[in-house]
Tab-separated table of C-alpha atoms and ligand atoms in Angstrom:
chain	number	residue	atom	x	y	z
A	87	UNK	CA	-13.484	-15.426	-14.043
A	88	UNK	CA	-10.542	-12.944	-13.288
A	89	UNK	CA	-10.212	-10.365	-11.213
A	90	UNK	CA	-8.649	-7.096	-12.667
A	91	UNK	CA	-6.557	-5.093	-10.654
A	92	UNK	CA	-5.672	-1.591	-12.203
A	93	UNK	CA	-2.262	-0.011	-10.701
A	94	UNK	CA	-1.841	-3.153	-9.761
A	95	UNK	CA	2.125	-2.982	-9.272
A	96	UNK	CA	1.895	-0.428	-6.807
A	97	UNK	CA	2.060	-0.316	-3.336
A	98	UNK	CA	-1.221	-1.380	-1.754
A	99	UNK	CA	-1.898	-2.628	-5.125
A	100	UNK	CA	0.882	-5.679	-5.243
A	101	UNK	CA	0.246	-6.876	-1.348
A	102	UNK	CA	-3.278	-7.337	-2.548
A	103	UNK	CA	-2.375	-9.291	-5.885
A	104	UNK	CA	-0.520	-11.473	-3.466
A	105	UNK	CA	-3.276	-11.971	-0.565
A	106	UNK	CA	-5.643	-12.649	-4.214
A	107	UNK	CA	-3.717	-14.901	-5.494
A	108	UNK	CA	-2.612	-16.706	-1.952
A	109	UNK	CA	-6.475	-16.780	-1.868
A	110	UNK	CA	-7.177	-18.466	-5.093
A	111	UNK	CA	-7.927	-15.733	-7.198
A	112	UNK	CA	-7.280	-15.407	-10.984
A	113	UNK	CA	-6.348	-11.917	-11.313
A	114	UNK	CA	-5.341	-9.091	-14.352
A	115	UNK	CA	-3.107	-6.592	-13.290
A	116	UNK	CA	-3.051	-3.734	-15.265
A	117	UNK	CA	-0.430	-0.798	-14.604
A	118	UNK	CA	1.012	2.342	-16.796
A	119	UNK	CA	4.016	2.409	-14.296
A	120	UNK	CA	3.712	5.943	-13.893
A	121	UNK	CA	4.049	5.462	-9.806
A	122	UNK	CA	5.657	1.567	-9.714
A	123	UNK	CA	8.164	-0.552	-11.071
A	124	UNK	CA	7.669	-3.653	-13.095
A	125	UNK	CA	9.975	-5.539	-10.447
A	126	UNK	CA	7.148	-5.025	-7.709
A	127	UNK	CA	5.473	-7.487	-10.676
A	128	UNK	CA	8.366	-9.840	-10.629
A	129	UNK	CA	8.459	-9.804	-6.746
A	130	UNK	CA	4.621	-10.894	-6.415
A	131	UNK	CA	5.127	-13.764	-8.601
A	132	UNK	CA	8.293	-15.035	-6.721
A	133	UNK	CA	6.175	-14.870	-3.312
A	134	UNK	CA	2.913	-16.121	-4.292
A	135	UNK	CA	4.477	-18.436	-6.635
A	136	UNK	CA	1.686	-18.263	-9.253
A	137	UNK	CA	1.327	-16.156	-12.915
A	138	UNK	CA	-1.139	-13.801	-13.800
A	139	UNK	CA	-1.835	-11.567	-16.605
A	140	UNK	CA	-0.603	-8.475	-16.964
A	141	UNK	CA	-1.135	-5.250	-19.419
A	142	UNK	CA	0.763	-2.211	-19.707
A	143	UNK	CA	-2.206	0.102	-20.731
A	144	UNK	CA	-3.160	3.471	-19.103
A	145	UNK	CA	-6.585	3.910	-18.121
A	146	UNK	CA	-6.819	6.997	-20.089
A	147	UNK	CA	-6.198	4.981	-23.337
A	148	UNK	CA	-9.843	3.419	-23.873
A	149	UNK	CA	-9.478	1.227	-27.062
A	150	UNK	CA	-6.289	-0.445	-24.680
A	151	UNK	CA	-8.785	-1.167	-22.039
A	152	UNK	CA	-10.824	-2.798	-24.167
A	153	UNK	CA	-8.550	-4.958	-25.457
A	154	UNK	CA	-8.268	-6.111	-21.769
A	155	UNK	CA	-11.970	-6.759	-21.551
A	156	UNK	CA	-12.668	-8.369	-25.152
A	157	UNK	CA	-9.946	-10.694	-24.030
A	158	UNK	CA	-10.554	-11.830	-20.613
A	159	UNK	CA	-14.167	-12.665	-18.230
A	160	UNK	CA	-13.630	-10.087	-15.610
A	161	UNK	CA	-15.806	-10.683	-12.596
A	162	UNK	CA	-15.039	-7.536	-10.554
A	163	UNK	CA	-12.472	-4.852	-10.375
A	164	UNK	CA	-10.274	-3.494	-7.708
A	165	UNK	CA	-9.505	0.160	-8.777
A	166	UNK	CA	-6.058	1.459	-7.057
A	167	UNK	CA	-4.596	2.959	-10.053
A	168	UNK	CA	-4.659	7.140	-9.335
A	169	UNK	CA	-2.298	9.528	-8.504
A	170	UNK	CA	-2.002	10.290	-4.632
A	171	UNK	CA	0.422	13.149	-3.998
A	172	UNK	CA	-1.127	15.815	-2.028
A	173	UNK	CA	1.324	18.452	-1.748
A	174	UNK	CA	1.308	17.539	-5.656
A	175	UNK	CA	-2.226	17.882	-6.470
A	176	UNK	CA	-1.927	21.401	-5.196
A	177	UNK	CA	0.493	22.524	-8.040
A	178	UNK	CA	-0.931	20.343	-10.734
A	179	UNK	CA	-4.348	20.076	-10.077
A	180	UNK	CA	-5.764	19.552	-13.758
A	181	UNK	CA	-3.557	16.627	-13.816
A	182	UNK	CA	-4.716	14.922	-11.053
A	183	UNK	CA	-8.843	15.631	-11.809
A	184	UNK	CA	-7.916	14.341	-15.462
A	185	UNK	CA	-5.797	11.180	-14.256
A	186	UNK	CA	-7.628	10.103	-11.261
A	187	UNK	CA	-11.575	11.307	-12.507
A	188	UNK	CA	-11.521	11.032	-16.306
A	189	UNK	CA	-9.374	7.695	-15.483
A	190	UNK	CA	-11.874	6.504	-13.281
A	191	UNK	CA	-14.767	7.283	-15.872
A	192	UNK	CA	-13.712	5.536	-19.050
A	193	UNK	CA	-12.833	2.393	-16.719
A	194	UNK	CA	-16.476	2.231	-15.262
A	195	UNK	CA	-17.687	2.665	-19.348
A	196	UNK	CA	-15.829	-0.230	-20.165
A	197	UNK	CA	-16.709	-2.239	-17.392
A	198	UNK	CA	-20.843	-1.403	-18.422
A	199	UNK	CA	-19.907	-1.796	-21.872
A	200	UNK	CA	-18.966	-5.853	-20.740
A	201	UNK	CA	-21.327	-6.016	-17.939
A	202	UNK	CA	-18.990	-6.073	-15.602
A	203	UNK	CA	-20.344	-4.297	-11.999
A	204	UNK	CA	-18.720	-4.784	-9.320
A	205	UNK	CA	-16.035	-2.564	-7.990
A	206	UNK	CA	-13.838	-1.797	-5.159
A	207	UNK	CA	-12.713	1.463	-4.832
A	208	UNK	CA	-9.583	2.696	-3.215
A	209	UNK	CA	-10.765	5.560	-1.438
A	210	UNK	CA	-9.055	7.475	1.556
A	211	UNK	CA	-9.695	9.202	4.882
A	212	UNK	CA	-8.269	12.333	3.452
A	213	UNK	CA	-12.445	12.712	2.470
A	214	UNK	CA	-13.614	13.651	6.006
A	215	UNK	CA	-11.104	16.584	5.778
A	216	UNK	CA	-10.577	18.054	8.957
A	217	UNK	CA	-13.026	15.650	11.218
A	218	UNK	CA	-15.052	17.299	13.765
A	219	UNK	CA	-14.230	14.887	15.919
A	220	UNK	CA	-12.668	11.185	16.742
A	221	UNK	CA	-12.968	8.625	16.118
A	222	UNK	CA	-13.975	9.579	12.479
A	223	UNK	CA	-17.303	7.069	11.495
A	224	UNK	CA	-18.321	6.696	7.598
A	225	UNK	CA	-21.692	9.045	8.247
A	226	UNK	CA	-18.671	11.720	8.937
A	227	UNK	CA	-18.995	14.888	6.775
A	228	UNK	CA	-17.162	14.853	4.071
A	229	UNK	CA	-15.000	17.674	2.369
A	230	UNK	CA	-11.371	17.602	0.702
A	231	UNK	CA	-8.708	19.829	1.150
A	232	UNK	CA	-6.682	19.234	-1.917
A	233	UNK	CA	-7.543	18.700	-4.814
A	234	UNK	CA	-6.220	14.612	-4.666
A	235	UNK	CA	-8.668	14.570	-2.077
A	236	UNK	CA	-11.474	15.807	-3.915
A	237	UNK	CA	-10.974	13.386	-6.469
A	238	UNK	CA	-11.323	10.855	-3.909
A	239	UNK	CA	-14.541	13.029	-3.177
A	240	UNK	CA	-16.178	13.444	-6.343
A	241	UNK	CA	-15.387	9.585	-7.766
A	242	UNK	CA	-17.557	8.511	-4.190
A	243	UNK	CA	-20.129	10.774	-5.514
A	244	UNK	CA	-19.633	9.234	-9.104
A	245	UNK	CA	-20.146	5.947	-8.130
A	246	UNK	CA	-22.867	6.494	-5.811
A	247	UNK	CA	-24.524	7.982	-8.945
A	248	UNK	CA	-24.152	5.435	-11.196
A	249	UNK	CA	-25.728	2.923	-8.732
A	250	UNK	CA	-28.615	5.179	-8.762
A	251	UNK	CA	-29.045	5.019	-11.917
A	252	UNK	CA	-28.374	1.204	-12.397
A	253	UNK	CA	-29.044	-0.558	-9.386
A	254	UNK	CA	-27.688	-3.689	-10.405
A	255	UNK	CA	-24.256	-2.014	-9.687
A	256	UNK	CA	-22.355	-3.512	-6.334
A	257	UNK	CA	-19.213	-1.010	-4.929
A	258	UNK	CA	-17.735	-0.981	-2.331
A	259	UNK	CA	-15.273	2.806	-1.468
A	260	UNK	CA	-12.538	1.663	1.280
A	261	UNK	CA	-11.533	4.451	3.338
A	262	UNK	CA	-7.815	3.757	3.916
A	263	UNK	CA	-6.034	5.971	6.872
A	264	UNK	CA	-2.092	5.491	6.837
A	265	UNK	CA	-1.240	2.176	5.329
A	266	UNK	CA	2.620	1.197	6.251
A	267	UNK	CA	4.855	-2.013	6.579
A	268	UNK	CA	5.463	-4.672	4.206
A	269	UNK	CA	5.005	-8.014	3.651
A	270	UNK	CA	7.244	-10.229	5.922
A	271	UNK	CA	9.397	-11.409	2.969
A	272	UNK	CA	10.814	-8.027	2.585
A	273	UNK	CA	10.331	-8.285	-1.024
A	274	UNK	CA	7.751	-5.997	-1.486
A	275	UNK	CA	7.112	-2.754	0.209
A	276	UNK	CA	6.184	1.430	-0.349
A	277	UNK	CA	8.880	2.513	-2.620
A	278	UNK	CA	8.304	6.601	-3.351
A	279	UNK	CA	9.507	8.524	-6.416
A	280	UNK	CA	12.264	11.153	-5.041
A	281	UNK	CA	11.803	12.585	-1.473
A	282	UNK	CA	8.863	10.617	0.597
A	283	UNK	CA	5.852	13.116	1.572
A	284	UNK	CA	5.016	10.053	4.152
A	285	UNK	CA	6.053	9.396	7.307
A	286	UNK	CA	7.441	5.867	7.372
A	287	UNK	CA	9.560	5.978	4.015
A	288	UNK	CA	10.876	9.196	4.944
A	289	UNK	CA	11.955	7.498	8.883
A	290	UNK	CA	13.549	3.925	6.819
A	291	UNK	CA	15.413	6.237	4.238
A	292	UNK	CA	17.044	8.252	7.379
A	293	UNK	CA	17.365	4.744	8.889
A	294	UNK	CA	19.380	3.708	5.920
A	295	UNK	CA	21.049	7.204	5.747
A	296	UNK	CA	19.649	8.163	2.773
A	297	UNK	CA	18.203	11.135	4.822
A	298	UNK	CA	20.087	13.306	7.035
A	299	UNK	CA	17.588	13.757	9.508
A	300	UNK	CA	13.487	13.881	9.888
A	301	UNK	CA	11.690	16.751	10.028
A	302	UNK	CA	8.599	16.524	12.407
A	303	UNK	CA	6.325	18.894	10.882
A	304	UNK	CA	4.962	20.589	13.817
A	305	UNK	CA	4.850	19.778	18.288
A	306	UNK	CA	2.080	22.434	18.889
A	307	UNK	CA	-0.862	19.914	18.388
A	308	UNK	CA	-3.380	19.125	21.189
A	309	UNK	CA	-2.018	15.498	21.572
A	310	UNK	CA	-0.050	13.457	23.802
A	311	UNK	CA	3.181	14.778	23.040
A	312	UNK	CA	2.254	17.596	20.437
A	313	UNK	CA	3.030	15.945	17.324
A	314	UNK	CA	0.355	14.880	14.780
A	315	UNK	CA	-1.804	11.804	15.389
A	316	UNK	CA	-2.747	9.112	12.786
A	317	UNK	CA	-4.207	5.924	12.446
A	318	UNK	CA	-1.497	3.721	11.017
A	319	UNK	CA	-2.619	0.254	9.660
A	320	UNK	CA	-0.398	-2.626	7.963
A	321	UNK	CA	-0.733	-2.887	4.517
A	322	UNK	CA	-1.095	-6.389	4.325
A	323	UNK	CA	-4.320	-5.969	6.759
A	324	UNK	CA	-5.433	-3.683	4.239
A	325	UNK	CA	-4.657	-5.755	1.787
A	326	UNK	CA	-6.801	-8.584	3.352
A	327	UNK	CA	-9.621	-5.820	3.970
A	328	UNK	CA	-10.129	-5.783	-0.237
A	329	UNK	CA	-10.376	-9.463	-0.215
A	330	UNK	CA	-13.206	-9.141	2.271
A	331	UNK	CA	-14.691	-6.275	0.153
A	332	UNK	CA	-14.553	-8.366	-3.007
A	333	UNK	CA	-16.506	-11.202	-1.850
A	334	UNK	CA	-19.644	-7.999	-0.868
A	335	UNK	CA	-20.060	-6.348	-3.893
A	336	UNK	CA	-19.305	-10.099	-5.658
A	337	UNK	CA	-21.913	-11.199	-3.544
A	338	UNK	CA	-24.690	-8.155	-3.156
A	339	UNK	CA	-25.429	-4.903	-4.489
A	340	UNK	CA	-24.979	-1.323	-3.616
A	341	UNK	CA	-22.677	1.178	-2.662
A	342	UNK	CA	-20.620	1.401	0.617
A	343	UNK	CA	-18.029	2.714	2.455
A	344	UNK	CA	-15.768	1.059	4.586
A	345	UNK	CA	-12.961	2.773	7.349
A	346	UNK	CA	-9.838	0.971	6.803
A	347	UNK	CA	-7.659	1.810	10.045
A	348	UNK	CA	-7.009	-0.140	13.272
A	349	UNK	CA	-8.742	2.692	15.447
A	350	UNK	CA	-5.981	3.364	18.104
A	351	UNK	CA	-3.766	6.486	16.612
A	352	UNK	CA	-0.231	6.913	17.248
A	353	UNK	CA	1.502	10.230	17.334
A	354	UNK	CA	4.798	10.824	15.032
A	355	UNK	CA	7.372	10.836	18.123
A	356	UNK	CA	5.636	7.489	19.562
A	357	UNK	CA	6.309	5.820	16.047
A	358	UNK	CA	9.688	7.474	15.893
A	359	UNK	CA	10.302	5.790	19.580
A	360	UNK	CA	9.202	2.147	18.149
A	361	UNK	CA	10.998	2.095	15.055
A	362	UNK	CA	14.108	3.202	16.515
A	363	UNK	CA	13.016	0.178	19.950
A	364	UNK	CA	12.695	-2.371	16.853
A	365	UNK	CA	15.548	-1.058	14.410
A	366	UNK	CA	17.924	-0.622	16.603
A	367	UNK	CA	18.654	2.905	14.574
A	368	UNK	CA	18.705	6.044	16.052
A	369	UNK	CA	16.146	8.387	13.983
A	370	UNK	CA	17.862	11.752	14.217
A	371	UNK	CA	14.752	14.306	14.068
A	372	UNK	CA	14.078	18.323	13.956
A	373	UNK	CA	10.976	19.519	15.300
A	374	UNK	CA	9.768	22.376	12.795
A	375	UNK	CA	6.599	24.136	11.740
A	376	UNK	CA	3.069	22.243	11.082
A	377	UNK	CA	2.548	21.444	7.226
A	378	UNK	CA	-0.351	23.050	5.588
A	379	UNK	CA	-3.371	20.656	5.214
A	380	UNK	CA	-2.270	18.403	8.121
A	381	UNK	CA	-4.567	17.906	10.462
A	382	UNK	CA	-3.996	17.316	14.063
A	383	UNK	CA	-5.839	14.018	14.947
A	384	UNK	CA	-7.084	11.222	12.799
A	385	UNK	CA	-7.952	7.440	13.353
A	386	UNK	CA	-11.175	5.373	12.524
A	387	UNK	CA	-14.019	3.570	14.050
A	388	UNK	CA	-13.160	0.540	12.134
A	389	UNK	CA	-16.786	-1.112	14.166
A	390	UNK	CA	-18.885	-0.644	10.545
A	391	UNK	CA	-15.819	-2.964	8.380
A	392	UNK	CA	-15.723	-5.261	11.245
A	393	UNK	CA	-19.591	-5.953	11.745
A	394	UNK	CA	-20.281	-5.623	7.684
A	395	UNK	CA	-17.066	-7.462	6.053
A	396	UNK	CA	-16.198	-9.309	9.333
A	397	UNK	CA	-12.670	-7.475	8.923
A	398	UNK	CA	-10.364	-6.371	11.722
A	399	UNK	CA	-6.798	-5.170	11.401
A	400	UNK	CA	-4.469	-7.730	13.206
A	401	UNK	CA	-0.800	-6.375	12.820
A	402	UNK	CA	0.411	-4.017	15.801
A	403	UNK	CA	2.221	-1.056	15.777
A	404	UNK	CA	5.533	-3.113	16.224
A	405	UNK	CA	5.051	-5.147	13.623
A	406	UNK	CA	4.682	-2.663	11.118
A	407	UNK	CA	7.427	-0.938	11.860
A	408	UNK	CA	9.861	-3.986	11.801
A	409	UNK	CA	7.913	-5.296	7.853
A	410	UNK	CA	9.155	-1.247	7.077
A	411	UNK	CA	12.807	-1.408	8.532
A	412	UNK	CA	12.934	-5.385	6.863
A	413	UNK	CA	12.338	-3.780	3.509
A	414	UNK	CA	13.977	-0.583	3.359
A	415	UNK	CA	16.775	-2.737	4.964
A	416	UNK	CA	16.782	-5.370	2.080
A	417	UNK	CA	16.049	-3.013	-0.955
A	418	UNK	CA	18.160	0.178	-0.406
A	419	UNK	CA	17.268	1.257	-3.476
A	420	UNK	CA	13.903	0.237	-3.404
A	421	UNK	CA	13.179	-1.476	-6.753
A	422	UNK	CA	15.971	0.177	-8.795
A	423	UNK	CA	16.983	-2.782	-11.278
A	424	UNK	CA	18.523	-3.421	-14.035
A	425	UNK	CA	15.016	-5.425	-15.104
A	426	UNK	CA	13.220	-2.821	-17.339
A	427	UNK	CA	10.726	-4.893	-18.530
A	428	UNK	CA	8.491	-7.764	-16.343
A	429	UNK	CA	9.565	-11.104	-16.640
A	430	UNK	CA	6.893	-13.273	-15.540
A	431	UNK	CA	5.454	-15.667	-18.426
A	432	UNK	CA	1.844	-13.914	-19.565
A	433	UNK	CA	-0.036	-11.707	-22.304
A	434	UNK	CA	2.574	-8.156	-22.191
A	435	UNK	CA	0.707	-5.820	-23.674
A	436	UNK	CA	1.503	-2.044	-24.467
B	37	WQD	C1	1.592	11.340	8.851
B	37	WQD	C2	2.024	12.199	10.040
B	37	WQD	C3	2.604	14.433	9.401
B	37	WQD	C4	6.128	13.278	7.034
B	37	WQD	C5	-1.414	11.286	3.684
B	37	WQD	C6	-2.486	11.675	2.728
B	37	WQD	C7	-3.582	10.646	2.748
B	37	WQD	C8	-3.002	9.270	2.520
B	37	WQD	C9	-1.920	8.969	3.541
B	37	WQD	C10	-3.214	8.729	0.197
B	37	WQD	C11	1.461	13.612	10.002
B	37	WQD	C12	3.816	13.697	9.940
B	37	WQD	C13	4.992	13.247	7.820
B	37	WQD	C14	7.309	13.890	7.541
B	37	WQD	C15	6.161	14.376	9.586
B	37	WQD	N1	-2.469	9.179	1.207
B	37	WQD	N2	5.013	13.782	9.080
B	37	WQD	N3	7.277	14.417	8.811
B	37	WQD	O1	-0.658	13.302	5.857
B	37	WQD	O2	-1.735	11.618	7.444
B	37	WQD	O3	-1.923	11.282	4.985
B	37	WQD	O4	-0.927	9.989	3.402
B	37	WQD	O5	-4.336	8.311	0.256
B	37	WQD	O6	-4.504	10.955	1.730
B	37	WQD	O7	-3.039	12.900	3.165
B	37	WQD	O8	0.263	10.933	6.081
B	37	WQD	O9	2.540	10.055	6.313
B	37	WQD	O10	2.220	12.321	5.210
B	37	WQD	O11	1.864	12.092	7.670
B	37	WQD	O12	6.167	14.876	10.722
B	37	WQD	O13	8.377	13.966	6.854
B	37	WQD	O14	3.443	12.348	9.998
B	37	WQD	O15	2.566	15.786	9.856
B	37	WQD	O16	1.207	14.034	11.325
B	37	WQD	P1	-1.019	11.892	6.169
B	37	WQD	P2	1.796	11.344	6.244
């Protein structure tokens, strides 16, 4: 029994193929590469040492899908693949609802179609909006800003749905706050098309000089130094938060949601001070007006994850910041190869 992992070769998405497969897992990855690079691909088989299949199908192309479920006994799905630009979603919204929502839709078909119910979603904290309060707790309010985060919004709401209409569903939606780092190796890590909307690959590419300088996008907030607070976990604890997450809905029905964060927030210029403690890089930095959307405080009460999945995040602020510098230090160029196509031995499918 496999476990398929749709946009599989992305960020989050390969450190939990590896953490799977470290764990014993069969898995499928399936990717359309629209965000990732087939080398991520190459890079999880050289660390975890093991093969797995892959297909090169978009979840927009049904009878492709299929052909991934005729062929294989899936057991449960981890759903990362999705678009997750905001500032993007605002200028191309109709792409994003038809990506993200119609994607998500013909993938939970299928998955009825072969009896196959249980899911982990990759949700995100950008659902509670702008939180009343902290730290945010899953019985939050929820609203979206953008329209990426109301896709986030409505799939909850889709899925929650479907389970009431076919209890014999199990999902679990994992709230993620700001997943950085890497994994230790350094051969693996966040690798963003053109200029980084996110913090930490927007701090390594100034670290490596690809950037002149960072902007720090407002020092008006009510916070410890002004600058905007988040909750910033290491992806590889997040990564290890899906494999708790699988074995629930593998194990029970319903439909949950989950905080992902470590619950102690960190405001830009206190990251900015680590990373340059642990690079030994001066981050050169102008403070200028707040982005639109941002909101001024954000970190989790991580208590339900912990007492329901018997999950904590482990890796410190430190930490993360040195798996980020390791590497941005090792892959300048992220994973800009000559390798166009994957290379590891399984079923390549179009
Ligand atoms: C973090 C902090 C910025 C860049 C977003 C999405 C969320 C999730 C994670 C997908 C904020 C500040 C940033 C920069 C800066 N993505 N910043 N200069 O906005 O908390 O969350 O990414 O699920 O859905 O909303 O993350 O890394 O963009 O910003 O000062 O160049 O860093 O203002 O305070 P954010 P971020």
């Amino acid at each position: 029994m496999a476990i398929l992992v749709t946009g599989g070769a992305g960020y989050i998405g390969s450190h939990t193929c590896i953490e799977l497969l470290l764990a014993g897992y069969e898995i499928i990855v399936l990717d359309n590469f629209s965000n990732s690079k087939p080398e991520s691909l190459n890079r999880v088989k050289e660390i975890s040492g093991k093969d797995f299949g892959f297909y090169e199908v978009d979840l927009l192309n049904r009878s492709g899908l299929e052909d991934v479920f005729a062929n294989n006994t899936i057991e449960a799905v981890i759903h990362f693949a999705g678009l997750k630009a905001v500032g993007e979603s605002l200028s191309i919204p109709l792409h994003y609802y038809h990506n993200n929502i119609t994607g998500t839709l013909i993938l939970c078909d299928v998955m009825k179609k072969y009896g196959v119910k249980n899911l982990v979603f990759s949700s995100s904290a950008t659902v509670y909006g702008i939180p009343e309060r902290v730290p945010i707790s899953e019985d939050f309010p929820l609203s979206a800003t953008n329209p990426y985060g109301r896709t986030k919004l409505m799939i909850e709401e889709i899925l929650r749905d479907l389970y009431i209409a076919d209890d014999s569903w199990s999902v679990a939606l994992l709230r993620y706050f700001n997943p950085i780092g890497a994994h230790e190796s350094g051969r693996i890590g966040e690798d963003p098309n053109g200029i980084p909307n996110n913090l930490m690959p927007f701090i390594t590419q100034v670290a490596v000089g690809k950037r002149r300088e960072l902007q720090v996008f407002g020092c008006d907030y009510p916070t410890v130094d002004g600058s905007g607070v988040r909750d910033y976990i290491h992806v590889v604890d997040l990564a290890l938060g899906h494999l708790k997450a699988l074995e629930r809905v593998i194990s029970s029905n319903g439909v949950d949601a989950f905080n992902l964060g470590t619950g102690t927030g960190y405001s830009v210029l206190e990251i900015v001070t680590v990373f340059e403690k642990i690079a030994n890089v001066r981050i050169p930095y102008k403070i200028v007006k707040q982005r639109p959307g941002d909101v001024a405080v954000s970190y989790a009460d991580p208590s339900k994850a912990k007492n329901e999945l018997g999950w904590t995040a482990k890796r410190g602020i430190e930490e993360m910041c040195r798996d980020s510098w390791r590497w941005q230090e090792k892959n300048l160029n992220g994973y800009e190869t000559s390798i166009s196509r994957i290379e590891i031995n399984i079923n390549y499918k179009e």
